[in-house]
Amino acid sequence: MRVDQKKIYQTMESFGTSGAWWAQYVGGFTEQTKEKGVSTREAVAALLFDRQRGIGLTNYRFNLGAGSKESGKGVYWDEYRRAASLEHTPGRYDFDRDRHAVWFLKKAVSLGVEEVVLFCNSPLERLTDNGSAQMTPGKKSNIRPENYRPFAVYCMDIAERFLQDGIPVRVISPINEPQWDWESGQEGCHYEPKEMRALYRVFAEELEKRPALKEVSLGGPESGEWKGRAEEYTEAILRDDVLRRHFKSIDNHSYWSDARDKERFRTWMDETYPDVKLRMSEWCEMVNGSDVSMDSALCLARVLAEDLRILDVVSWQNWVAAAPGGYRDGLVYINRETQEYCETKRLWSFGNFSRFVRPGYVRIGITGDNEEQEKLLPTAFVGGNETGERELVMVFVNEGEEERGFFLSGAADYSRIRIVETSEKNSLVCTQDGIWEQQEIRLSKRSVTTVILNG
């Protein structure tokens, strides 16, 4: 395995997760405790955002609901997928409506989150054509152009209020997976590319009127995949000069996309918009059944490594941080009746990246000496740690049933080594800490391993 510190790729901005829809109830879990003196909500927050006790996420996606929780409208498989609106009446707001989710937002910031994204799945119900946060079957639009501005005003008002409270809102993302129809299951809204561009233009105009939001950018298009119509939706934004000023990146999701899909999208971006950064803003495994084992942990690590290596994403955000089970989505499982929680291995495999690859770290070249080493999906990053030392962080994904070993070249200028492993036996556990003497590095079977060199 060879590190090439002269080969420079993207500069990392964040790793994160979403607060939909669990934060609206877990934020109220104050009584039941798993550890003496620690409420469930405090414990879950620490697992997600604390760098010593958890995985140190620095990005948090806060869901601005459309109000289906208050109205009860629409077809929902799970009542907890309904989301509250923070609007009491037009122009008047009541943050107690979603007080548990707001509590979690503020807690995340207190634990180290540096970047908050306000995202919407649907416009406010009062602004939709059918009065619902879901689409009418057969229709391809659910909001008229005259309602774009009230929608923008709502989002901007909330952003200003949060900023006044010290919440680092950095992105407003009013559209989610616009290519889908969203007729049931959760809040959602379809947009054709022209409609999406028109709505974003109104958001950009409103943003420019608000000096308090000068550091806030627009996010999107939040396409559900890197194939299909992803290029069409991306181009609708980037060929518009006004929108280009307000989009610091293109944010899409990695659902239903394999390595070839990502390679094609990256190639297209390099040919058409080479200076535009990419962010992966939502992904989970999309497999039924609860899983706390290395199976889903390895899947998450593989997709994450692919997105870093192929797409050069500067941010990677898991879909939901907590979930009730029955699906491979949450990093933590929550029992809504007992308020107990259960950690998953995918939480810790995510931590092999997020705890050690910090904002500002730069991805550099690393290549295997043979095909077997390349299967480890190596990624490498350099940056300065808290003590000012230069640090080399490498992450390896060993999906095989056998231990793997290799010697590392190109890193002779470091003096200390730490190895942190997530496997069936360990959950982000330091297995080695000592002098770096160019010794062989060993990776356990079915593991995600972070190797840190300092000095």
PDB file of C-alpha atoms in Angstrom, residues 87-328:
ATOM      1  CA  GLU A  87     -45.701  28.150  12.057  1.00  0.00           C
ATOM      2  CA  HIS A  88     -48.654  29.063  14.271  1.00  0.00           C
ATOM      3  CA  THR A  89     -50.256  31.407  11.754  1.00  0.00           C
ATOM      4  CA  PRO A  90     -48.603  33.094   8.749  1.00  0.00           C
ATOM      5  CA  GLY A  91     -45.680  35.118  10.063  1.00  0.00           C
ATOM      6  CA  ARG A  92     -46.095  33.880  13.647  1.00  0.00           C
ATOM      7  CA  TYR A  93     -44.093  30.973  14.997  1.00  0.00           C
ATOM      8  CA  ASP A  94     -44.341  28.514  17.852  1.00  0.00           C
ATOM      9  CA  PHE A  95     -41.141  26.536  18.438  1.00  0.00           C
ATOM     10  CA  ASP A  96     -42.840  24.506  21.167  1.00  0.00           C
ATOM     11  CA  ARG A  97     -44.710  22.654  18.427  1.00  0.00           C
ATOM     12  CA  ASP A  98     -41.517  20.728  17.709  1.00  0.00           C
ATOM     13  CA  ARG A  99     -39.792  21.353  21.040  1.00  0.00           C
ATOM     14  CA  HIS A 100     -38.233  17.896  21.327  1.00  0.00           C
ATOM     15  CA  ALA A 101     -36.612  18.193  17.897  1.00  0.00           C
ATOM     16  CA  VAL A 102     -35.449  21.724  18.731  1.00  0.00           C
ATOM     17  CA  TRP A 103     -33.941  20.407  21.971  1.00  0.00           C
ATOM     18  CA  PHE A 104     -31.936  17.840  20.004  1.00  0.00           C
ATOM     19  CA  LEU A 105     -30.791  20.475  17.531  1.00  0.00           C
ATOM     20  CA  LYS A 106     -29.446  22.686  20.300  1.00  0.00           C
ATOM     21  CA  LYS A 107     -27.842  19.718  22.055  1.00  0.00           C
ATOM     22  CA  ALA A 108     -26.094  18.673  18.856  1.00  0.00           C
ATOM     23  CA  VAL A 109     -24.630  22.149  18.497  1.00  0.00           C
ATOM     24  CA  SER A 110     -23.463  22.172  22.108  1.00  0.00           C
ATOM     25  CA  LEU A 111     -21.612  18.892  21.471  1.00  0.00           C
ATOM     26  CA  GLY A 112     -19.737  20.117  18.402  1.00  0.00           C
ATOM     27  CA  VAL A 113     -22.003  20.396  15.347  1.00  0.00           C
ATOM     28  CA  GLU A 114     -20.660  23.210  13.170  1.00  0.00           C
ATOM     29  CA  GLU A 115     -23.023  23.009  10.212  1.00  0.00           C
ATOM     30  CA  VAL A 116     -26.825  22.864  10.350  1.00  0.00           C
ATOM     31  CA  VAL A 117     -28.928  22.215   7.256  1.00  0.00           C
ATOM     32  CA  LEU A 118     -32.618  23.187   7.352  1.00  0.00           C
ATOM     33  CA  PHE A 119     -34.395  20.866   4.911  1.00  0.00           C
ATOM     34  CA  CYS A 120     -38.002  20.433   3.824  1.00  0.00           C
ATOM     35  CA  ASN A 121     -39.689  17.394   2.325  1.00  0.00           C
ATOM     36  CA  SER A 122     -42.800  19.395   1.396  1.00  0.00           C
ATOM     37  CA  PRO A 123     -43.917  23.020   1.483  1.00  0.00           C
ATOM     38  CA  LEU A 124     -46.223  24.018   4.318  1.00  0.00           C
ATOM     39  CA  GLU A 125     -49.593  22.336   3.898  1.00  0.00           C
ATOM     40  CA  ARG A 126     -51.389  25.690   3.666  1.00  0.00           C
ATOM     41  CA  LEU A 127     -49.293  26.491   0.590  1.00  0.00           C
ATOM     42  CA  THR A 128     -49.887  23.241  -1.313  1.00  0.00           C
ATOM     43  CA  ASP A 129     -52.549  22.816  -3.998  1.00  0.00           C
ATOM     44  CA  ASN A 130     -54.316  19.955  -2.236  1.00  0.00           C
ATOM     45  CA  GLY A 131     -53.761  21.176   1.329  1.00  0.00           C
ATOM     46  CA  SER A 132     -51.656  18.097   2.073  1.00  0.00           C
ATOM     47  CA  ALA A 133     -47.942  17.409   2.455  1.00  0.00           C
ATOM     48  CA  GLN A 134     -48.324  14.547  -0.040  1.00  0.00           C
ATOM     49  CA  MET A 135     -48.994  14.472  -3.777  1.00  0.00           C
ATOM     50  CA  THR A 136     -52.372  13.818  -5.363  1.00  0.00           C
ATOM     51  CA  PRO A 137     -52.079  10.661  -7.524  1.00  0.00           C
ATOM     52  CA  GLY A 138     -51.686  11.606 -11.176  1.00  0.00           C
ATOM     53  CA  LYS A 139     -50.517  15.150 -10.432  1.00  0.00           C
ATOM     54  CA  LYS A 140     -46.978  16.414 -11.018  1.00  0.00           C
ATOM     55  CA  SER A 141     -47.103  19.595  -8.990  1.00  0.00           C
ATOM     56  CA  ASN A 142     -48.439  20.549  -5.577  1.00  0.00           C
ATOM     57  CA  ILE A 143     -47.485  24.223  -5.165  1.00  0.00           C
ATOM     58  CA  ARG A 144     -48.331  27.189  -7.397  1.00  0.00           C
ATOM     59  CA  PRO A 145     -45.712  29.833  -8.241  1.00  0.00           C
ATOM     60  CA  GLU A 146     -47.539  32.477  -6.204  1.00  0.00           C
ATOM     61  CA  ASN A 147     -46.855  30.391  -3.094  1.00  0.00           C
ATOM     62  CA  TYR A 148     -43.110  30.101  -3.671  1.00  0.00           C
ATOM     63  CA  ARG A 149     -42.377  33.339  -1.834  1.00  0.00           C
ATOM     64  CA  PRO A 150     -44.438  32.574   1.326  1.00  0.00           C
ATOM     65  CA  PHE A 151     -42.612  29.235   1.440  1.00  0.00           C
ATOM     66  CA  ALA A 152     -39.256  31.018   1.176  1.00  0.00           C
ATOM     67  CA  VAL A 153     -40.251  33.557   3.829  1.00  0.00           C
ATOM     68  CA  TYR A 154     -41.144  30.741   6.234  1.00  0.00           C
ATOM     69  CA  CYS A 155     -37.780  28.995   5.792  1.00  0.00           C
ATOM     70  CA  MET A 156     -35.788  32.236   6.020  1.00  0.00           C
ATOM     71  CA  ASP A 157     -37.661  33.417   9.118  1.00  0.00           C
ATOM     72  CA  ILE A 158     -36.852  30.142  10.886  1.00  0.00           C
ATOM     73  CA  ALA A 159     -33.217  30.352   9.790  1.00  0.00           C
ATOM     74  CA  GLU A 160     -32.895  33.888  11.179  1.00  0.00           C
ATOM     75  CA  ARG A 161     -34.465  32.858  14.468  1.00  0.00           C
ATOM     76  CA  PHE A 162     -32.134  29.883  14.851  1.00  0.00           C
ATOM     77  CA  LEU A 163     -29.101  32.016  14.032  1.00  0.00           C
ATOM     78  CA  GLN A 164     -30.148  34.475  16.739  1.00  0.00           C
ATOM     79  CA  ASP A 165     -30.149  31.532  19.150  1.00  0.00           C
ATOM     80  CA  GLY A 166     -26.596  30.572  18.173  1.00  0.00           C
ATOM     81  CA  ILE A 167     -27.534  27.707  15.847  1.00  0.00           C
ATOM     82  CA  PRO A 168     -24.995  27.589  12.968  1.00  0.00           C
ATOM     83  CA  VAL A 169     -27.447  27.372  10.061  1.00  0.00           C
ATOM     84  CA  ARG A 170     -25.323  27.126   6.923  1.00  0.00           C
ATOM     85  CA  VAL A 171     -27.711  25.683   4.308  1.00  0.00           C
ATOM     86  CA  ILE A 172     -31.419  25.901   3.462  1.00  0.00           C
ATOM     87  CA  SER A 173     -32.627  22.998   1.323  1.00  0.00           C
ATOM     88  CA  PRO A 174     -36.336  23.364   0.453  1.00  0.00           C
ATOM     89  CA  ILE A 175     -36.640  20.416  -1.957  1.00  0.00           C
ATOM     90  CA  ASN A 176     -36.116  16.703  -1.348  1.00  0.00           C
ATOM     91  CA  GLU A 177     -35.860  14.021  -4.063  1.00  0.00           C
ATOM     92  CA  PRO A 178     -37.944  16.015  -6.562  1.00  0.00           C
ATOM     93  CA  GLN A 179     -38.146  13.242  -9.161  1.00  0.00           C
ATOM     94  CA  TRP A 180     -40.370  11.001  -7.022  1.00  0.00           C
ATOM     95  CA  ASP A 181     -44.169  11.344  -6.705  1.00  0.00           C
ATOM     96  CA  TRP A 182     -44.585  11.147  -2.899  1.00  0.00           C
ATOM     97  CA  GLU A 183     -48.189   9.993  -2.745  1.00  0.00           C
ATOM     98  CA  SER A 184     -47.873   8.183   0.606  1.00  0.00           C
ATOM     99  CA  GLY A 185     -45.589   7.204   3.474  1.00  0.00           C
ATOM    100  CA  GLN A 186     -44.085  10.578   4.370  1.00  0.00           C
ATOM    101  CA  GLU A 187     -44.168  14.265   3.526  1.00  0.00           C
ATOM    102  CA  GLY A 188     -42.938  14.901  -0.010  1.00  0.00           C
ATOM    103  CA  CYS A 189     -43.367  16.997  -3.139  1.00  0.00           C
ATOM    104  CA  HIS A 190     -42.558  16.422  -6.810  1.00  0.00           C
ATOM    105  CA  TYR A 191     -40.953  19.143  -8.937  1.00  0.00           C
ATOM    106  CA  GLU A 192     -40.039  19.131 -12.593  1.00  0.00           C
ATOM    107  CA  PRO A 193     -36.624  20.751 -13.257  1.00  0.00           C
ATOM    108  CA  LYS A 194     -38.146  24.024 -14.512  1.00  0.00           C
ATOM    109  CA  GLU A 195     -40.412  24.260 -11.463  1.00  0.00           C
ATOM    110  CA  MET A 196     -37.502  23.490  -9.174  1.00  0.00           C
ATOM    111  CA  ARG A 197     -35.369  26.218 -10.754  1.00  0.00           C
ATOM    112  CA  ALA A 198     -38.219  28.742 -10.464  1.00  0.00           C
ATOM    113  CA  LEU A 199     -38.714  27.976  -6.787  1.00  0.00           C
ATOM    114  CA  TYR A 200     -34.977  28.206  -6.088  1.00  0.00           C
ATOM    115  CA  ARG A 201     -34.878  31.585  -7.871  1.00  0.00           C
ATOM    116  CA  VAL A 202     -37.495  32.934  -5.444  1.00  0.00           C
ATOM    117  CA  PHE A 203     -35.513  31.525  -2.513  1.00  0.00           C
ATOM    118  CA  ALA A 204     -32.366  33.207  -3.860  1.00  0.00           C
ATOM    119  CA  GLU A 205     -34.165  36.552  -4.181  1.00  0.00           C
ATOM    120  CA  GLU A 206     -35.473  36.304  -0.621  1.00  0.00           C
ATOM    121  CA  LEU A 207     -32.041  35.297   0.652  1.00  0.00           C
ATOM    122  CA  GLU A 208     -30.473  38.377  -0.911  1.00  0.00           C
ATOM    123  CA  LYS A 209     -32.872  40.617   1.025  1.00  0.00           C
ATOM    124  CA  ARG A 210     -31.650  39.328   4.387  1.00  0.00           C
ATOM    125  CA  PRO A 211     -28.228  40.487   5.604  1.00  0.00           C
ATOM    126  CA  ALA A 212     -28.494  38.157   8.608  1.00  0.00           C
ATOM    127  CA  LEU A 213     -28.368  35.215   6.183  1.00  0.00           C
ATOM    128  CA  LYS A 214     -25.334  36.334   4.188  1.00  0.00           C
ATOM    129  CA  GLU A 215     -23.386  33.206   5.237  1.00  0.00           C
ATOM    130  CA  VAL A 216     -26.267  30.865   4.372  1.00  0.00           C
ATOM    131  CA  SER A 217     -26.346  29.064   1.018  1.00  0.00           C
ATOM    132  CA  LEU A 218     -29.021  27.066  -0.795  1.00  0.00           C
ATOM    133  CA  GLY A 219     -28.799  23.277  -0.909  1.00  0.00           C
ATOM    134  CA  GLY A 220     -30.004  20.778  -3.462  1.00  0.00           C
ATOM    135  CA  PRO A 221     -31.309  19.448  -5.711  1.00  0.00           C
ATOM    136  CA  GLU A 222     -31.256  16.479  -3.300  1.00  0.00           C
ATOM    137  CA  SER A 223     -31.778  14.085  -6.204  1.00  0.00           C
ATOM    138  CA  GLY A 224     -32.474  10.587  -4.896  1.00  0.00           C
ATOM    139  CA  GLU A 225     -29.719   9.008  -6.985  1.00  0.00           C
ATOM    140  CA  TRP A 226     -26.645   9.786  -9.077  1.00  0.00           C
ATOM    141  CA  LYS A 227     -28.252   8.397 -12.243  1.00  0.00           C
ATOM    142  CA  GLY A 228     -31.620   8.771 -13.989  1.00  0.00           C
ATOM    143  CA  ARG A 229     -32.555  12.455 -14.095  1.00  0.00           C
ATOM    144  CA  ALA A 230     -29.815  13.560 -11.712  1.00  0.00           C
ATOM    145  CA  GLU A 231     -27.914  15.418 -14.451  1.00  0.00           C
ATOM    146  CA  GLU A 232     -31.090  17.156 -15.625  1.00  0.00           C
ATOM    147  CA  TYR A 233     -31.920  18.442 -12.144  1.00  0.00           C
ATOM    148  CA  THR A 234     -28.307  19.418 -11.484  1.00  0.00           C
ATOM    149  CA  GLU A 235     -28.049  21.347 -14.735  1.00  0.00           C
ATOM    150  CA  ALA A 236     -31.287  23.209 -14.017  1.00  0.00           C
ATOM    151  CA  ILE A 237     -29.426  24.795 -11.092  1.00  0.00           C
ATOM    152  CA  LEU A 238     -25.925  25.220 -12.442  1.00  0.00           C
ATOM    153  CA  ARG A 239     -26.810  26.769 -15.799  1.00  0.00           C
ATOM    154  CA  ASP A 240     -28.621  29.577 -13.952  1.00  0.00           C
ATOM    155  CA  ASP A 241     -26.202  32.398 -13.101  1.00  0.00           C
ATOM    156  CA  VAL A 242     -28.278  33.639 -10.155  1.00  0.00           C
ATOM    157  CA  LEU A 243     -28.493  30.215  -8.564  1.00  0.00           C
ATOM    158  CA  ARG A 244     -24.787  29.536  -9.093  1.00  0.00           C
ATOM    159  CA  ARG A 245     -24.076  32.402  -6.682  1.00  0.00           C
ATOM    160  CA  HIS A 246     -26.108  30.759  -3.940  1.00  0.00           C
ATOM    161  CA  PHE A 247     -25.102  27.109  -4.326  1.00  0.00           C
ATOM    162  CA  LYS A 248     -21.731  26.223  -2.855  1.00  0.00           C
ATOM    163  CA  SER A 249     -22.182  22.592  -3.910  1.00  0.00           C
ATOM    164  CA  ILE A 250     -24.533  20.097  -5.500  1.00  0.00           C
ATOM    165  CA  ASP A 251     -26.106  17.833  -2.874  1.00  0.00           C
ATOM    166  CA  ASN A 252     -27.501  14.461  -3.987  1.00  0.00           C
ATOM    167  CA  HIS A 253     -28.333  11.082  -2.441  1.00  0.00           C
ATOM    168  CA  SER A 254     -26.605   7.760  -3.052  1.00  0.00           C
ATOM    169  CA  TYR A 255     -29.683   5.538  -3.241  1.00  0.00           C
ATOM    170  CA  TRP A 256     -29.919   2.989  -6.063  1.00  0.00           C
ATOM    171  CA  SER A 257     -26.485   4.034  -7.369  1.00  0.00           C
ATOM    172  CA  ASP A 258     -23.534   1.712  -7.898  1.00  0.00           C
ATOM    173  CA  ALA A 259     -19.908   2.595  -8.565  1.00  0.00           C
ATOM    174  CA  ARG A 260     -20.468   2.886 -12.327  1.00  0.00           C
ATOM    175  CA  ASP A 261     -23.339   5.353 -11.824  1.00  0.00           C
ATOM    176  CA  LYS A 262     -21.130   7.490  -9.619  1.00  0.00           C
ATOM    177  CA  GLU A 263     -18.216   7.311 -12.055  1.00  0.00           C
ATOM    178  CA  ARG A 264     -20.463   8.482 -14.900  1.00  0.00           C
ATOM    179  CA  PHE A 265     -21.826  11.393 -12.850  1.00  0.00           C
ATOM    180  CA  ARG A 266     -18.339  12.422 -11.691  1.00  0.00           C
ATOM    181  CA  THR A 267     -17.076  12.315 -15.277  1.00  0.00           C
ATOM    182  CA  TRP A 268     -20.004  14.451 -16.434  1.00  0.00           C
ATOM    183  CA  MET A 269     -19.351  16.983 -13.665  1.00  0.00           C
ATOM    184  CA  ASP A 270     -15.652  17.118 -14.541  1.00  0.00           C
ATOM    185  CA  GLU A 271     -16.531  17.815 -18.176  1.00  0.00           C
ATOM    186  CA  THR A 272     -19.282  20.374 -17.572  1.00  0.00           C
ATOM    187  CA  TYR A 273     -18.893  21.901 -14.080  1.00  0.00           C
ATOM    188  CA  PRO A 274     -15.399  20.946 -12.876  1.00  0.00           C
ATOM    189  CA  ASP A 275     -15.238  23.581 -10.133  1.00  0.00           C
ATOM    190  CA  VAL A 276     -18.489  22.616  -8.380  1.00  0.00           C
ATOM    191  CA  LYS A 277     -18.176  20.576  -5.184  1.00  0.00           C
ATOM    192  CA  LEU A 278     -20.367  17.545  -4.475  1.00  0.00           C
ATOM    193  CA  ARG A 279     -21.972  16.522  -1.193  1.00  0.00           C
ATOM    194  CA  MET A 280     -23.758  13.270  -0.407  1.00  0.00           C
ATOM    195  CA  SER A 281     -26.645  14.420   1.760  1.00  0.00           C
ATOM    196  CA  GLU A 282     -28.684  11.268   2.394  1.00  0.00           C
ATOM    197  CA  TRP A 283     -28.239   7.511   2.346  1.00  0.00           C
ATOM    198  CA  CYS A 284     -29.275   4.369   4.192  1.00  0.00           C
ATOM    199  CA  GLU A 285     -29.116   0.752   3.118  1.00  0.00           C
ATOM    200  CA  MET A 286     -32.772   0.389   2.014  1.00  0.00           C
ATOM    201  CA  VAL A 287     -33.103  -3.165   3.343  1.00  0.00           C
ATOM    202  CA  ASN A 288     -35.934  -4.464   5.510  1.00  0.00           C
ATOM    203  CA  GLY A 289     -35.183  -5.961   8.916  1.00  0.00           C
ATOM    204  CA  SER A 290     -33.244  -4.711  11.900  1.00  0.00           C
ATOM    205  CA  ASP A 291     -29.500  -5.283  11.890  1.00  0.00           C
ATOM    206  CA  VAL A 292     -26.919  -4.330  14.515  1.00  0.00           C
ATOM    207  CA  SER A 293     -24.107  -6.466  13.088  1.00  0.00           C
ATOM    208  CA  MET A 294     -21.147  -5.918  10.800  1.00  0.00           C
ATOM    209  CA  ASP A 295     -23.278  -6.791   7.763  1.00  0.00           C
ATOM    210  CA  SER A 296     -24.858  -3.346   7.531  1.00  0.00           C
ATOM    211  CA  ALA A 297     -21.768  -1.686   9.028  1.00  0.00           C
ATOM    212  CA  LEU A 298     -19.634  -2.928   6.146  1.00  0.00           C
ATOM    213  CA  CYS A 299     -22.264  -1.852   3.624  1.00  0.00           C
ATOM    214  CA  LEU A 300     -22.297   1.694   5.039  1.00  0.00           C
ATOM    215  CA  ALA A 301     -18.500   1.870   5.047  1.00  0.00           C
ATOM    216  CA  ARG A 302     -18.314   0.605   1.469  1.00  0.00           C
ATOM    217  CA  VAL A 303     -20.777   3.214   0.152  1.00  0.00           C
ATOM    218  CA  LEU A 304     -19.066   5.959   2.149  1.00  0.00           C
ATOM    219  CA  ALA A 305     -15.624   5.005   0.829  1.00  0.00           C
ATOM    220  CA  GLU A 306     -16.966   4.821  -2.745  1.00  0.00           C
ATOM    221  CA  ASP A 307     -18.494   8.281  -2.479  1.00  0.00           C
ATOM    222  CA  LEU A 308     -15.240   9.716  -1.144  1.00  0.00           C
ATOM    223  CA  ARG A 309     -13.073   7.973  -3.728  1.00  0.00           C
ATOM    224  CA  ILE A 310     -15.268   8.248  -6.828  1.00  0.00           C
ATOM    225  CA  LEU A 311     -17.428  11.334  -6.334  1.00  0.00           C
ATOM    226  CA  ASP A 312     -14.923  13.331  -4.250  1.00  0.00           C
ATOM    227  CA  VAL A 313     -17.746  14.375  -1.921  1.00  0.00           C
ATOM    228  CA  VAL A 314     -16.783  16.979   0.679  1.00  0.00           C
ATOM    229  CA  SER A 315     -19.583  15.950   3.061  1.00  0.00           C
ATOM    230  CA  TRP A 316     -21.343  12.636   3.721  1.00  0.00           C
ATOM    231  CA  GLN A 317     -24.607  12.495   5.636  1.00  0.00           C
ATOM    232  CA  ASN A 318     -26.414   9.378   6.851  1.00  0.00           C
ATOM    233  CA  TRP A 319     -30.206   9.440   6.501  1.00  0.00           C
ATOM    234  CA  VAL A 320     -31.469   9.044  10.067  1.00  0.00           C
ATOM    235  CA  ALA A 321     -29.513   8.911  13.294  1.00  0.00           C
ATOM    236  CA  ALA A 322     -32.124   6.943  15.257  1.00  0.00           C
ATOM    237  CA  ALA A 323     -35.004   4.681  14.252  1.00  0.00           C
ATOM    238  CA  PRO A 324     -37.468   2.249  15.851  1.00  0.00           C
ATOM    239  CA  GLY A 325     -36.053  -0.809  14.078  1.00  0.00           C
ATOM    240  CA  GLY A 326     -37.334  -3.051  11.327  1.00  0.00           C
ATOM    241  CA  TYR A 327     -35.078  -1.384   8.770  1.00  0.00           C
ATOM    242  CA  ARG A 328     -31.360  -0.833   8.206  1.00  0.00           C
TER     243      ARG A 328
END
